[in-house]
Coordinates of C-alpha atoms in Angstrom, one line a residue:
Chain A
M1 CA -1.8 -9.0 -90.0
T2 CA 0.5 -11.8 -91.6
H3 CA 3.4 -13.7 -89.9
T4 CA 6.7 -12.3 -90.6
D5 CA 5.0 -9.9 -88.3
W6 CA 5.0 -13.4 -86.0
P7 CA 8.8 -14.8 -85.5
L8 CA 9.2 -18.2 -84.7
W9 CA 10.4 -18.9 -80.8
E10 CA 11.6 -22.1 -79.8
V11 CA 10.6 -23.0 -75.8
F12 CA 13.1 -24.7 -73.4
V13 CA 11.4 -26.2 -70.5
R14 CA 12.6 -27.4 -67.3
S15 CA 10.2 -30.1 -65.9
R16 CA 9.4 -29.4 -62.2
R17 CA 11.7 -32.7 -60.8
G18 CA 14.0 -31.8 -63.9
L19 CA 17.6 -30.6 -63.7
S20 CA 18.2 -29.4 -67.6
H21 CA 16.0 -27.1 -69.6
T22 CA 14.7 -29.8 -72.3
H23 CA 13.7 -28.4 -76.0
A24 CA 9.8 -28.7 -75.8
G25 CA 8.8 -27.1 -79.8
S26 CA 8.0 -24.2 -81.2
L27 CA 5.4 -21.3 -81.4
H28 CA 4.6 -17.7 -82.5
A29 CA 4.8 -15.4 -81.1
P30 CA 5.4 -11.1 -81.5
D31 CA 7.5 -10.6 -78.9
A32 CA 9.1 -12.3 -76.0
E33 CA 6.9 -11.6 -73.4
L34 CA 3.7 -13.2 -75.5
A35 CA 6.2 -16.1 -76.7
L36 CA 6.4 -16.8 -72.9
R37 CA 3.1 -16.9 -72.2
N38 CA 1.7 -18.5 -75.0
A39 CA 4.7 -21.6 -73.8
R40 CA 2.9 -21.6 -70.8
D41 CA -0.4 -22.3 -72.4
L42 CA 0.8 -24.4 -74.5
Y43 CA 3.5 -27.2 -72.7
T44 CA 3.6 -25.6 -69.3
R45 CA -0.4 -26.4 -69.1
R46 CA -0.5 -29.2 -67.2
G47 CA 2.3 -28.2 -64.4
E48 CA 4.9 -29.9 -66.6
G49 CA 7.0 -27.5 -65.7
I50 CA 8.1 -24.5 -63.4
S51 CA 10.9 -23.2 -65.5
I52 CA 10.7 -21.3 -69.1
W53 CA 13.3 -20.2 -71.9
V54 CA 12.1 -18.6 -75.0
V55 CA 14.7 -17.8 -77.8
P56 CA 13.7 -16.6 -81.2
S57 CA 14.6 -19.3 -83.5
S58 CA 16.8 -16.4 -85.7
A59 CA 19.5 -17.3 -82.8
V60 CA 19.8 -20.1 -83.0
T61 CA 22.8 -21.3 -84.3
A62 CA 22.7 -25.4 -85.9
S63 CA 25.7 -27.2 -86.7
S64 CA 25.5 -28.1 -90.7
P65 CA 24.8 -31.3 -91.7
D66 CA 27.4 -31.0 -94.3
E67 CA 29.8 -31.0 -91.6
K68 CA 29.0 -34.0 -89.9
D69 CA 32.0 -36.1 -90.5
P70 CA 34.2 -34.2 -88.9
F71 CA 32.1 -32.2 -86.0
F72 CA 30.8 -35.7 -84.9
E73 CA 32.3 -38.9 -85.4
P74 CA 33.5 -40.1 -82.6
A75 CA 37.2 -41.7 -81.5
A76 CA 36.6 -44.7 -80.6
D77 CA 39.2 -46.5 -81.3
K78 CA 40.7 -44.5 -79.1
P79 CA 39.3 -45.1 -75.6
Y80 CA 41.6 -43.3 -73.6
R81 CA 39.7 -39.8 -74.8
H82 CA 36.6 -41.3 -73.2
P83 CA 36.5 -40.7 -69.1
T84 CA 35.1 -44.3 -68.5
F85 CA 38.5 -45.7 -66.0
Y86 CA 37.6 -44.0 -63.2
E87 CA 35.4 -45.6 -60.4
I88 CA 32.2 -43.3 -59.4
P89 CA 31.8 -43.2 -55.6
E90 CA 27.9 -44.4 -54.0
G91 CA 26.0 -41.7 -53.3
V92 CA 27.4 -39.1 -56.4
Q93 CA 24.2 -38.5 -58.0
H94 CA 23.2 -36.9 -61.6
L95 CA 26.1 -38.3 -63.4
Chain B
M1 CA -13.7 -30.5 -58.0
T2 CA -12.3 -30.5 -54.5
T3 CA -12.9 -26.6 -53.9
T4 CA -16.5 -27.1 -53.6
P5 CA -17.5 -25.1 -50.8
A6 CA -20.2 -27.2 -48.5
A7 CA -23.8 -26.1 -50.6
E8 CA -25.9 -25.7 -47.2
T9 CA -23.6 -22.5 -45.8
V10 CA -23.4 -20.6 -50.0
P11 CA -25.3 -18.0 -50.3
T12 CA -27.4 -19.0 -53.6
A13 CA -27.8 -15.8 -54.9
A14 CA -23.8 -14.9 -54.9
A15 CA -23.1 -18.3 -56.0
L16 CA -25.1 -17.6 -59.3
A17 CA -24.0 -14.3 -59.8
L18 CA -20.7 -15.4 -59.5
G19 CA -21.7 -18.8 -61.4
D20 CA -23.4 -17.0 -64.2
D21 CA -20.6 -14.3 -64.5
A22 CA -18.0 -17.3 -65.3
L23 CA -20.3 -19.2 -67.1
V24 CA -21.6 -16.3 -69.9
L25 CA -18.0 -15.0 -70.5
S26 CA -16.5 -18.7 -71.0
H27 CA -19.1 -19.2 -73.5
R28 CA -18.3 -15.5 -75.3
L29 CA -14.6 -17.2 -75.4
G30 CA -15.4 -20.0 -76.7
E31 CA -16.8 -18.7 -79.6
W32 CA -13.3 -17.4 -80.8
A33 CA -12.7 -21.0 -81.2
G34 CA -11.5 -21.6 -85.1
H35 CA -11.7 -18.0 -85.6
A36 CA -8.8 -16.0 -83.3
P37 CA -6.1 -14.1 -85.1
V38 CA -3.3 -16.9 -84.6
L39 CA -3.7 -20.3 -83.2
E40 CA -1.2 -19.3 -80.2
E41 CA -4.0 -17.1 -79.1
E42 CA -6.4 -19.2 -79.9
V43 CA -5.7 -21.9 -77.2
A44 CA -5.2 -18.8 -74.9
L45 CA -8.8 -17.6 -75.5
A46 CA -9.6 -21.2 -74.8
N47 CA -7.0 -22.0 -71.6
I48 CA -9.7 -19.3 -70.1
A49 CA -12.9 -20.4 -70.9
L50 CA -11.8 -23.2 -69.5
D51 CA -10.8 -22.0 -66.6
L52 CA -13.7 -19.6 -66.4
L53 CA -16.2 -22.9 -66.9
G54 CA -14.6 -25.0 -63.9
Q55 CA -15.4 -21.9 -62.1
A56 CA -18.8 -21.7 -63.1
R57 CA -19.5 -25.7 -62.7
V58 CA -18.1 -25.6 -59.2
L59 CA -20.0 -22.4 -58.1
L60 CA -23.7 -23.4 -60.3
S61 CA -23.2 -26.7 -58.3
T62 CA -23.6 -25.0 -54.8
A63 CA -26.7 -23.6 -56.3
G64 CA -28.4 -26.9 -57.4
D65 CA -28.3 -28.8 -60.7
E66 CA -25.3 -27.1 -63.1
D67 CA -26.8 -28.6 -66.3
E68 CA -30.3 -27.2 -65.3
L69 CA -29.0 -23.8 -64.1
A70 CA -27.3 -23.6 -66.7
F71 CA -29.7 -25.0 -69.2
R72 CA -33.1 -24.0 -68.2
R73 CA -33.2 -20.9 -67.2
E74 CA -34.9 -17.8 -69.0
E75 CA -32.6 -15.1 -69.3
R76 CA -34.5 -13.5 -66.6
A77 CA -33.3 -15.6 -64.0
F78 CA -29.4 -15.4 -65.2
R79 CA -27.3 -12.8 -62.8
N80 CA -24.7 -12.8 -64.5
C81 CA -23.0 -8.7 -65.4
Q82 CA -23.8 -7.7 -68.7
L83 CA -20.3 -6.7 -69.2
V84 CA -19.8 -10.3 -70.1
E85 CA -23.1 -11.5 -71.9
Q86 CA -21.6 -8.5 -74.6
P87 CA -20.4 -9.6 -77.8
N88 CA -17.3 -10.4 -78.7
G89 CA -16.9 -7.7 -82.0
D90 CA -13.2 -7.4 -82.8
F91 CA -9.9 -8.9 -80.7
A92 CA -9.5 -5.3 -79.5
H93 CA -13.0 -5.4 -77.8
T94 CA -12.8 -9.1 -76.6
I95 CA -9.1 -7.6 -74.8
A96 CA -11.0 -4.8 -73.1
R97 CA -14.1 -6.8 -71.9
Q98 CA -11.6 -9.4 -70.5
L99 CA -9.1 -6.6 -69.1
F100 CA -11.8 -4.9 -67.2
F101 CA -13.6 -7.9 -66.2
S102 CA -10.4 -10.1 -65.2
T103 CA -9.5 -7.0 -62.7
Y104 CA -12.3 -7.1 -60.7
Q105 CA -12.2 -10.9 -61.0
H106 CA -9.1 -10.6 -59.7
L107 CA -9.3 -8.3 -57.0
L108 CA -12.6 -10.0 -55.9
H109 CA -11.5 -13.2 -55.5
D110 CA -8.6 -11.7 -54.0
R111 CA -10.6 -10.8 -51.0
L112 CA -12.5 -13.5 -51.1
A113 CA -9.8 -15.6 -50.5
S114 CA -8.1 -14.0 -47.5
G115 CA -11.5 -13.6 -45.4
D116 CA -13.2 -16.9 -44.4
G117 CA -16.6 -16.7 -45.7
P118 CA -17.7 -20.1 -47.6
F119 CA -16.2 -18.8 -51.2
A120 CA -12.6 -18.9 -49.3
P121 CA -11.9 -22.4 -50.5
L122 CA -12.9 -21.6 -54.4
A123 CA -11.5 -18.2 -54.1
G124 CA -8.4 -19.4 -53.4
K125 CA -8.0 -21.6 -56.5
A126 CA -9.4 -18.8 -59.0
V127 CA -7.3 -16.1 -58.2
K128 CA -4.4 -17.4 -59.4
E129 CA -6.3 -18.5 -63.1
A130 CA -7.5 -14.9 -63.2
A131 CA -3.9 -13.4 -61.9
Y132 CA -3.3 -15.0 -65.7
H133 CA -5.7 -13.8 -67.4
R134 CA -5.5 -10.0 -66.1
D135 CA -2.1 -10.4 -67.0
H136 CA -3.1 -12.0 -70.8
A137 CA -5.7 -9.2 -71.3
E138 CA -2.9 -6.2 -70.2
Q139 CA -0.5 -7.7 -72.2
W140 CA -2.2 -7.4 -75.1
T141 CA -4.2 -4.3 -74.4
L142 CA -0.5 -2.6 -74.2
R143 CA 0.2 -3.7 -77.4
L144 CA -3.1 -2.9 -79.1
G145 CA -3.2 0.4 -77.5
D146 CA 0.3 1.5 -78.2
G147 CA 0.5 -0.9 -81.7
T148 CA -0.3 0.8 -84.9
D149 CA -3.0 3.8 -85.2
E150 CA -5.2 0.8 -86.6
S151 CA -4.8 -1.0 -83.5
H152 CA -4.6 2.2 -80.9
S153 CA -8.2 3.5 -82.6
R154 CA -10.2 0.3 -82.5
T155 CA -9.1 -0.4 -79.0
Q156 CA -9.9 2.8 -78.1
R157 CA -13.6 2.4 -79.4
A158 CA -13.6 -1.2 -77.5
V159 CA -12.9 0.5 -74.4
D160 CA -15.2 3.5 -74.8
A161 CA -18.3 1.5 -75.8
L162 CA -17.8 -1.3 -72.6
W163 CA -17.1 1.5 -70.2
R164 CA -21.0 1.9 -69.5
Y165 CA -21.0 -1.9 -68.5
T166 CA -18.4 -1.4 -65.4
G167 CA -20.1 0.5 -62.6
E168 CA -22.2 -2.8 -62.4
L169 CA -19.5 -4.7 -60.7
F170 CA -19.1 -2.9 -57.8
Q171 CA -22.8 -3.5 -56.9
P172 CA -23.1 -5.2 -54.1
V173 CA -24.0 -8.9 -54.2
E174 CA -26.1 -10.4 -51.2
G175 CA -24.4 -13.0 -49.4
L176 CA -20.8 -11.4 -50.1
D177 CA -20.9 -9.1 -47.1
E178 CA -17.4 -9.1 -47.0
V179 CA -16.3 -7.2 -50.0
D180 CA -16.0 -3.5 -49.4
W181 CA -17.4 -2.8 -53.2
A182 CA -16.1 0.8 -52.7
G183 CA -12.9 -0.1 -51.6
L184 CA -12.8 -3.0 -54.7
E185 CA -14.0 -0.2 -56.7
R186 CA -10.9 2.4 -56.4
T187 CA -8.3 0.2 -56.6
W188 CA -10.0 -1.6 -60.0
L189 CA -10.0 2.4 -61.2
E190 CA -6.5 2.7 -60.6
L191 CA -5.5 0.0 -62.1
V192 CA -7.0 0.2 -65.8
T193 CA -6.3 3.7 -65.7
D194 CA -2.7 2.6 -65.3
V195 CA -3.0 -0.3 -68.4
L196 CA -4.9 1.9 -70.0
G197 CA -2.2 4.9 -69.3
R198 CA 0.6 2.6 -70.5
A199 CA -1.5 1.4 -74.0
T200 CA -1.7 5.2 -74.6
L201 CA -5.1 5.0 -74.1
T202 CA -7.9 7.1 -72.7
V203 CA -9.6 6.5 -69.9
P204 CA -13.8 7.2 -71.0
E205 CA -15.1 10.4 -69.5
G206 CA -18.5 8.8 -69.3
P207 CA -20.1 8.2 -66.2
R208 CA -20.1 4.5 -65.3
T209 CA -23.4 4.2 -63.8
G210 CA -26.6 6.1 -64.1
A211 CA -29.8 6.0 -65.5
W212 CA -28.8 6.1 -69.2
S213 CA -26.2 3.7 -68.9
A214 CA -26.5 -0.4 -68.6
G215 CA -25.8 -2.3 -65.2
A216 CA -28.9 -4.1 -64.5
G217 CA -27.9 -7.7 -64.9
R218 CA -27.9 -8.8 -61.5
Q219 CA -31.3 -7.9 -61.1
G220 CA -31.9 -10.4 -64.3
L221 CA -32.2 -7.4 -66.9
H222 CA -29.9 -8.2 -69.6
T223 CA -28.9 -6.5 -73.1
E224 CA -30.4 -8.0 -76.5
P225 CA -27.6 -9.9 -77.7
F226 CA -27.8 -11.8 -74.3
G227 CA -30.8 -13.8 -75.6
R228 CA -29.0 -14.8 -79.0
M229 CA -26.5 -16.1 -76.9
L230 CA -28.7 -18.3 -74.7
A231 CA -30.9 -19.3 -77.5
E232 CA -27.6 -20.8 -78.9
M233 CA -26.2 -22.3 -75.7
Q234 CA -29.1 -23.9 -74.6
H235 CA -30.6 -25.2 -77.7
L236 CA -29.9 -29.2 -77.6
H237 CA -30.8 -29.3 -74.1
R238 CA -34.1 -27.7 -74.8
S239 CA -34.8 -30.1 -77.4
H240 CA -33.9 -32.9 -75.8
P241 CA -35.1 -32.6 -72.2
G242 CA -33.8 -34.8 -69.5
A243 CA -31.2 -36.6 -71.8
T244 CA -27.8 -37.5 -70.5
W245 CA -24.7 -37.5 -72.0

């Protein structure tokens, strides 16, 4: 058995009080079912999480560092692009 | 250790039987450390070993001093079933042993947890762990049995070799009077038959109990590999009796 049979999986865990899944790390597993179980052992053993997503690393498309500028350069000199002029009513959470 | 039952109400024979099962299997799984097929599986086996060791500590503490019981008893005083003391063998052997034992332990703790006996608090916690152990073993049985020709034949060999030790699991344990052992065995057979069938493995035809077969661990009669395992486990404690660490 070689590791070519054991693809890499990315693990996302939503914590007990969390609102969204956060990338927790990666691991090797032969298939999705065992990837879930391995993730449970490796990343949620102490009850940190209540929901796990596993995704084969090959399914993730990442932005290219070469395209960093056109992708991410913020138009900081155009404040009207940013929703900063609204007053947030009291009692609105998670914004 | 908040689930420790009140010591005076716990039948010692039952605490030793259940505690020794967990202790011995935990030690066997610990032997995999650094040797598992992949890192992730190493963590899984260690997790199961730690769960079992935790159960053993609670159970043995109700019967006396856990360290004294683990490290100072002779082989003939151990009450574990012979299944758990079987050597790890290859990965298929370890998984088959795990499937047989975890299925049994899950069913047993499920019944104990739903009763009002002295083991109910412990079993309530252990049943969740055992469910996970059983799931882990089932997942691997399916993959190995229905994997390659090599993994299939190795797993079938392991199932055949360990089959003879499974009858003993359903000998009534003194102090666990609320358990319907015959019913437990029927359910165990159904579940194991189902998993083996889905894994394309054959349920062995050999008897699970009988004169030729094993099955006296609960009476303190153990198989030959157990003595060597104990010698390794107890070596340091016996060399320095009374030390604290």
